[in-house]
Amino acid sequence: MTFCADASRDQAESLAGTAATARTWLLLEQPGPWGAKALTQSRLDPALGRFLESAPESGVRAALIRRPGRDARLGGARRVLLAHTPPGRAWVRTALIDDPEELRALDLAALAAGDHGGFGEPHPGGPVALVCTNGRRDRCCAMLGRPLAAELAAAGHDVWETTHIGGHRFSPTLLTLPHGYAWGRMSAATARHVLAELGEGRTVVDGCRGRSCWPRPAQAAELAVRRYGADPHADALEVVDVVDTAGDDTVGTAGEPRPGRWRVTVARLDGRQHWEATVAEKATLPASPASCGAAALPQSRMEVLAVRPLLPASAD
């Protein structure tokens, strides 16, 4: 059997623009085993799981978390993390709840817009690290993710195992909060470096898949601007415009979708500088599986064709 992470690594598949998209994350502590569709295939009430599965319709992405190790305790209070990720407006809130059903009272649309409604308390300390470890969903996540989570925990980082943050073939994968940056193919040393830099307010481009609050083309564009030499501060840049330049003719004569193309404007958060990036969707070849056991298919990738600085807007 070919492991998806090996196939992706062997062909040096690009990581940029592959992060799961979510402006707000809702994370519920759920010890014990997780199924492939963990929200409805765990010891969590399936009806509540279906409610959480619908959260993306409001702009919120939900996942289950647990501390590294095999602690299968049930009962008692559960930790909940809420995180909003756009630059300049990012936050993490945390609370202990006695009954997961309390989550039904959350206003998901408000959370997606960045209004936590006073839920919980501000999360103290440095970045929160989430490592995908759900082996029922993908073998690579278990084989590669669990050791990484354990090493980060042993090093004293605030780390949780999580059910799914997208991109099995980039295992081990790491998502950090509050910024929502995702990384792939992490070693323990590289992950520790990423977390140390984030603790100082800086992000790391190498191995980064993108910031989850942006769509995929914008993720790739922002990383390309950072490579261009922009400020390394994690909240230095924002995406201010994404224009689909493929037009309406996005379907070929055979009925197959044509690759996309975008013009993305990235700016410093203070507005002092803008960049324009041209991004094209291409296929990664040779074909490879998106996850273990899946058919080998061409995988979509975001390629930044050009980055150019724009003249700063003139002051009135």
Coordinates of C-alpha atoms in Angstrom, one line a residue:
M1 CA 0.0 0.0 0.0
T2 CA 1.3 3.5 -0.9
F3 CA 0.9 5.9 2.0
C4 CA -0.5 9.3 0.8
A5 CA 2.1 11.3 2.7
D6 CA 4.9 9.4 1.1
A7 CA 3.5 9.9 -2.4
S8 CA 3.0 13.7 -1.8
R9 CA 6.5 14.1 -0.3
D10 CA 8.2 12.1 -3.0
Q11 CA 6.9 14.4 -5.7
A12 CA 7.5 17.5 -3.6
E13 CA 3.8 18.6 -3.9
S14 CA 3.4 22.3 -3.1
L15 CA 2.0 23.1 0.4
A16 CA 0.9 26.7 -0.3
G17 CA -2.8 27.3 -0.6
T18 CA -3.9 23.9 0.9
A19 CA -5.1 24.9 4.3
A20 CA -8.7 24.2 5.3
T21 CA -10.8 27.3 5.0
A22 CA -12.5 28.7 8.2
R23 CA -12.7 32.1 9.7
T24 CA -13.8 30.7 13.1
W25 CA -13.0 27.3 14.7
L26 CA -15.1 25.5 17.3
L27 CA -13.2 22.8 19.1
L28 CA -14.8 20.4 21.6
E29 CA -12.9 18.1 23.9
Q30 CA -14.0 14.5 23.2
P31 CA -11.9 11.8 24.8
G32 CA -12.1 8.2 23.6
P33 CA -12.0 6.7 20.1
W34 CA -12.9 8.7 17.0
G35 CA -14.4 7.3 13.8
A36 CA -13.7 8.4 10.3
K37 CA -16.5 10.9 10.5
A38 CA -15.6 11.8 14.0
L39 CA -18.4 14.3 14.8
T40 CA -21.0 11.6 14.3
Q41 CA -18.8 8.6 14.9
S42 CA -17.5 9.0 18.4
R43 CA -19.0 8.8 21.9
L44 CA -20.5 12.2 21.2
D45 CA -24.3 12.3 20.7
P46 CA -24.7 11.8 16.9
A47 CA -27.5 14.4 16.8
L48 CA -25.1 17.0 18.3
G49 CA -22.5 15.8 15.9
R50 CA -24.8 16.5 13.0
F51 CA -25.4 20.0 14.3
L52 CA -21.6 20.6 14.5
E53 CA -21.2 19.1 11.0
S54 CA -23.6 21.9 9.7
A55 CA -21.5 24.6 11.3
P56 CA -19.5 25.4 8.1
E57 CA -22.8 26.6 6.5
S58 CA -22.5 29.5 9.0
G59 CA -18.7 30.0 8.4
V60 CA -17.6 28.0 11.5
R61 CA -15.6 24.8 11.3
A62 CA -16.0 22.3 14.1
A63 CA -13.6 19.5 15.2
L64 CA -13.1 17.3 18.2
I65 CA -9.9 17.5 20.3
R66 CA -8.2 15.6 23.1
R67 CA -4.9 15.8 24.9
P68 CA -2.1 13.6 23.6
G69 CA -2.1 10.1 25.0
R70 CA -4.6 7.4 25.4
D71 CA -6.7 8.9 28.2
A72 CA -10.2 7.6 27.4
R73 CA -12.0 9.2 30.4
L74 CA -15.6 10.2 30.0
G75 CA -17.7 12.4 32.2
G76 CA -16.9 15.7 33.9
A77 CA -16.3 19.0 32.3
R78 CA -15.2 19.3 28.7
R79 CA -12.8 22.0 27.4
V80 CA -14.1 24.1 24.5
L81 CA -12.0 26.4 22.4
L82 CA -13.4 29.1 20.1
A83 CA -11.0 30.9 17.7
H84 CA -11.5 33.7 15.2
T85 CA -8.6 34.0 12.9
P86 CA -8.5 37.1 10.6
P87 CA -5.4 39.3 11.1
G88 CA -5.9 42.2 13.6
R89 CA -9.1 40.6 14.9
A90 CA -7.9 37.2 15.9
W91 CA -8.8 35.8 19.3
V92 CA -9.2 32.5 21.3
R93 CA -11.8 32.0 24.0
T94 CA -11.9 29.0 26.2
A95 CA -14.5 27.5 28.6
L96 CA -15.3 24.3 30.5
I97 CA -18.8 23.0 29.9
D98 CA -20.6 20.2 31.8
D99 CA -22.7 19.1 28.9
P100 CA -21.8 19.4 25.2
E101 CA -25.4 20.1 24.4
E102 CA -24.6 23.7 25.7
L103 CA -23.0 24.3 22.3
R104 CA -26.4 24.4 20.6
A105 CA -27.0 27.7 22.2
L106 CA -24.1 29.3 20.3
D107 CA -24.9 31.8 17.6
L108 CA -22.8 30.3 14.8
A109 CA -23.3 33.2 12.4
A110 CA -22.2 35.7 15.0
L111 CA -19.1 33.6 15.8
A112 CA -18.2 33.5 12.1
A113 CA -18.4 37.3 12.0
G114 CA -16.1 37.5 15.0
D115 CA -18.6 38.1 17.8
H116 CA -18.0 35.6 20.6
G117 CA -20.9 36.9 22.7
G118 CA -18.9 36.8 25.9
F119 CA -18.4 33.0 25.7
G120 CA -15.8 31.7 28.1
E121 CA -12.6 33.6 28.9
P122 CA -9.7 34.8 26.8
H123 CA -7.2 32.0 26.3
P124 CA -4.1 32.7 28.3
G125 CA -0.5 32.3 27.1
G126 CA 1.0 31.4 23.8
P127 CA -0.3 29.8 20.6
V128 CA -2.5 26.7 20.7
A129 CA -1.2 23.8 18.5
L130 CA -3.6 21.3 16.9
V131 CA -2.2 18.1 15.3
C132 CA -4.4 15.9 13.3
T133 CA -4.2 12.3 14.6
N134 CA -7.4 10.6 13.5
G135 CA -6.2 7.2 12.2
R136 CA -9.7 6.1 11.3
R137 CA -9.8 8.9 8.8
D138 CA -6.3 8.4 7.4
R139 CA -3.4 6.2 8.5
C140 CA -0.8 8.8 7.9
C141 CA -2.4 11.2 10.5
A142 CA -2.1 8.5 13.1
M143 CA 1.4 7.2 12.3
L144 CA 2.9 10.7 11.9
G145 CA 0.6 12.9 13.9
R146 CA 0.5 11.1 17.2
P147 CA 4.3 11.1 17.7
L148 CA 4.5 14.8 16.8
A149 CA 1.7 15.7 19.3
A150 CA 3.4 13.7 22.0
E151 CA 6.7 15.4 21.5
L152 CA 5.2 18.9 21.5
A153 CA 3.3 18.0 24.7
A154 CA 6.5 16.7 26.3
A155 CA 8.2 20.0 25.3
G156 CA 5.6 22.0 27.3
H157 CA 3.5 23.3 24.4
D158 CA -0.3 23.8 24.6
V159 CA -1.1 21.0 22.1
W160 CA -4.2 19.0 21.3
E161 CA -4.8 16.1 19.0
T162 CA -7.6 16.9 16.6
T163 CA -9.9 14.9 14.3
H164 CA -9.4 16.6 11.0
I165 CA -7.8 19.9 9.7
G166 CA -7.6 18.8 6.0
G167 CA -4.7 17.6 3.9
H168 CA -4.0 14.0 5.1
R169 CA -1.3 13.7 2.4
F170 CA 0.7 16.5 4.1
S171 CA 0.9 14.7 7.4
P172 CA 1.9 15.4 10.0
T173 CA -0.2 18.6 9.9
L174 CA -0.3 21.4 12.4
L175 CA -2.8 24.2 12.9
T176 CA -2.1 27.1 15.2
L177 CA -4.5 29.4 16.9
P178 CA -5.4 32.3 17.1
H179 CA -3.9 33.0 13.7
G180 CA -5.2 30.0 11.9
Y181 CA -2.0 29.2 10.0
A182 CA -1.6 25.6 8.9
W183 CA 1.6 23.7 8.3
G184 CA 2.5 20.4 6.7
R185 CA 5.2 17.7 6.8
M186 CA 6.2 18.9 10.3
S187 CA 9.1 17.5 12.2
A188 CA 9.1 18.0 16.0
A189 CA 12.0 20.4 15.7
T190 CA 10.3 22.5 12.9
A191 CA 7.1 22.6 14.8
R192 CA 8.8 23.8 17.9
H193 CA 10.4 26.5 15.9
V194 CA 7.1 27.5 14.4
L195 CA 5.5 27.7 17.9
A196 CA 8.5 29.7 19.3
E197 CA 8.2 32.2 16.5
L198 CA 4.5 32.6 16.9
G199 CA 5.0 33.1 20.6
E200 CA 7.0 36.2 19.6
G201 CA 4.4 37.3 17.1
R202 CA 6.1 36.1 13.9
T203 CA 5.1 33.5 11.4
V204 CA 7.2 31.0 9.4
V205 CA 6.7 30.6 5.7
D206 CA 8.6 27.3 5.1
G207 CA 6.2 24.4 5.4
C208 CA 3.2 26.8 5.7
R209 CA 0.0 25.8 3.9
G210 CA -1.8 29.1 4.4
R211 CA -4.0 31.0 6.8
S212 CA -7.4 29.4 7.2
C213 CA -9.5 32.6 7.0
W214 CA -8.5 33.1 3.3
P215 CA -9.7 31.1 0.3
R216 CA -7.0 28.9 -1.3
P217 CA -5.8 31.3 -4.0
A218 CA -5.5 34.1 -1.3
Q219 CA -3.6 31.7 1.0
A220 CA -1.0 31.1 -1.7
A221 CA -0.8 34.8 -2.6
E222 CA -0.2 35.9 1.0
L223 CA 2.6 33.4 1.4
A224 CA 4.2 34.5 -1.8
V225 CA 4.1 38.1 -0.6
R226 CA 5.8 37.1 2.6
R227 CA 8.5 35.4 0.5
Y228 CA 8.8 38.6 -1.4
G229 CA 10.1 40.2 1.7
A230 CA 7.1 41.5 3.6
D231 CA 7.0 42.0 7.4
P232 CA 7.3 38.6 9.2
H233 CA 4.8 39.6 11.9
A234 CA 1.9 37.1 11.9
D235 CA -0.7 39.9 11.6
A236 CA 1.2 42.2 9.2
L237 CA -0.7 41.3 6.1
E238 CA -4.3 41.0 5.0
V239 CA -6.0 40.0 1.8
V240 CA -8.1 42.9 0.5
D241 CA -9.3 41.6 -2.8
V242 CA -9.7 38.3 -4.7
V243 CA -10.8 38.6 -8.3
D244 CA -11.7 35.6 -10.5
T245 CA -10.1 36.4 -13.8
A246 CA -11.1 33.2 -15.5
G247 CA -14.5 34.8 -16.3
D248 CA -17.7 32.9 -16.9
D249 CA -16.1 30.4 -19.3
T250 CA -14.9 28.0 -16.6
V251 CA -16.2 24.8 -18.1
G252 CA -14.6 23.2 -21.1
T253 CA -16.4 21.6 -24.2
A254 CA -16.3 18.2 -22.5
G255 CA -18.1 19.5 -19.5
E256 CA -15.0 19.4 -17.2
P257 CA -14.1 22.4 -15.1
R258 CA -11.2 24.5 -16.3
P259 CA -8.5 25.5 -13.9
G260 CA -9.1 28.8 -12.1
R261 CA -7.1 32.0 -12.3
W262 CA -7.2 34.9 -9.8
R263 CA -5.8 38.3 -9.2
V264 CA -5.2 38.7 -5.4
T265 CA -4.4 42.0 -3.7
V266 CA -2.5 41.7 -0.4
A267 CA -1.8 44.7 1.8
R268 CA 0.0 45.6 5.0
L269 CA -2.6 45.8 7.8
D270 CA -1.6 49.5 8.2
G271 CA -2.3 50.2 4.5
R272 CA 1.2 51.5 3.8
Q273 CA 1.9 48.9 1.0
H274 CA 0.0 46.7 -1.4
W275 CA 1.0 43.8 -3.6
E276 CA -0.8 42.1 -6.5
A277 CA -0.4 38.4 -7.1
T278 CA -1.5 36.4 -10.1
V279 CA -2.5 32.9 -9.0
A280 CA -3.4 29.9 -11.2
E281 CA -4.8 26.5 -10.4
K282 CA -2.8 23.7 -11.8
A283 CA -2.7 19.9 -11.4
T284 CA 0.1 18.1 -9.5
L285 CA 1.4 15.3 -11.6
P286 CA 2.0 12.4 -11.6
A287 CA -1.4 11.5 -10.1
S288 CA -1.4 10.7 -6.4
P289 CA -3.9 9.7 -3.7
A290 CA -5.5 12.5 -1.6
S291 CA -5.6 10.1 1.3
C292 CA -4.5 6.6 2.1
G293 CA -6.5 4.0 0.1
A294 CA -8.0 6.6 -2.3
A295 CA -7.5 6.4 -6.1
A296 CA -4.5 8.2 -7.6
L297 CA -5.7 11.4 -9.2
P298 CA -4.2 14.7 -10.2
Q299 CA -4.3 17.0 -7.2
S300 CA -5.2 20.7 -7.4
R301 CA -2.5 23.1 -6.5
M302 CA -2.2 26.9 -6.4
E303 CA 0.7 28.4 -8.3
V304 CA 1.7 32.0 -7.9
L305 CA 2.8 33.2 -11.3
A306 CA 3.8 36.7 -10.4
V307 CA 3.9 39.2 -7.5
R308 CA 4.3 42.9 -8.0
P309 CA 4.3 45.8 -5.6
L310 CA 1.6 48.4 -6.1
L311 CA 2.2 52.1 -5.6
P312 CA 0.8 53.2 -2.2
A313 CA -2.4 55.1 -2.3
S314 CA -1.8 58.9 -2.3
A315 CA -3.0 60.8 0.8
D316 CA -5.6 63.5 0.3

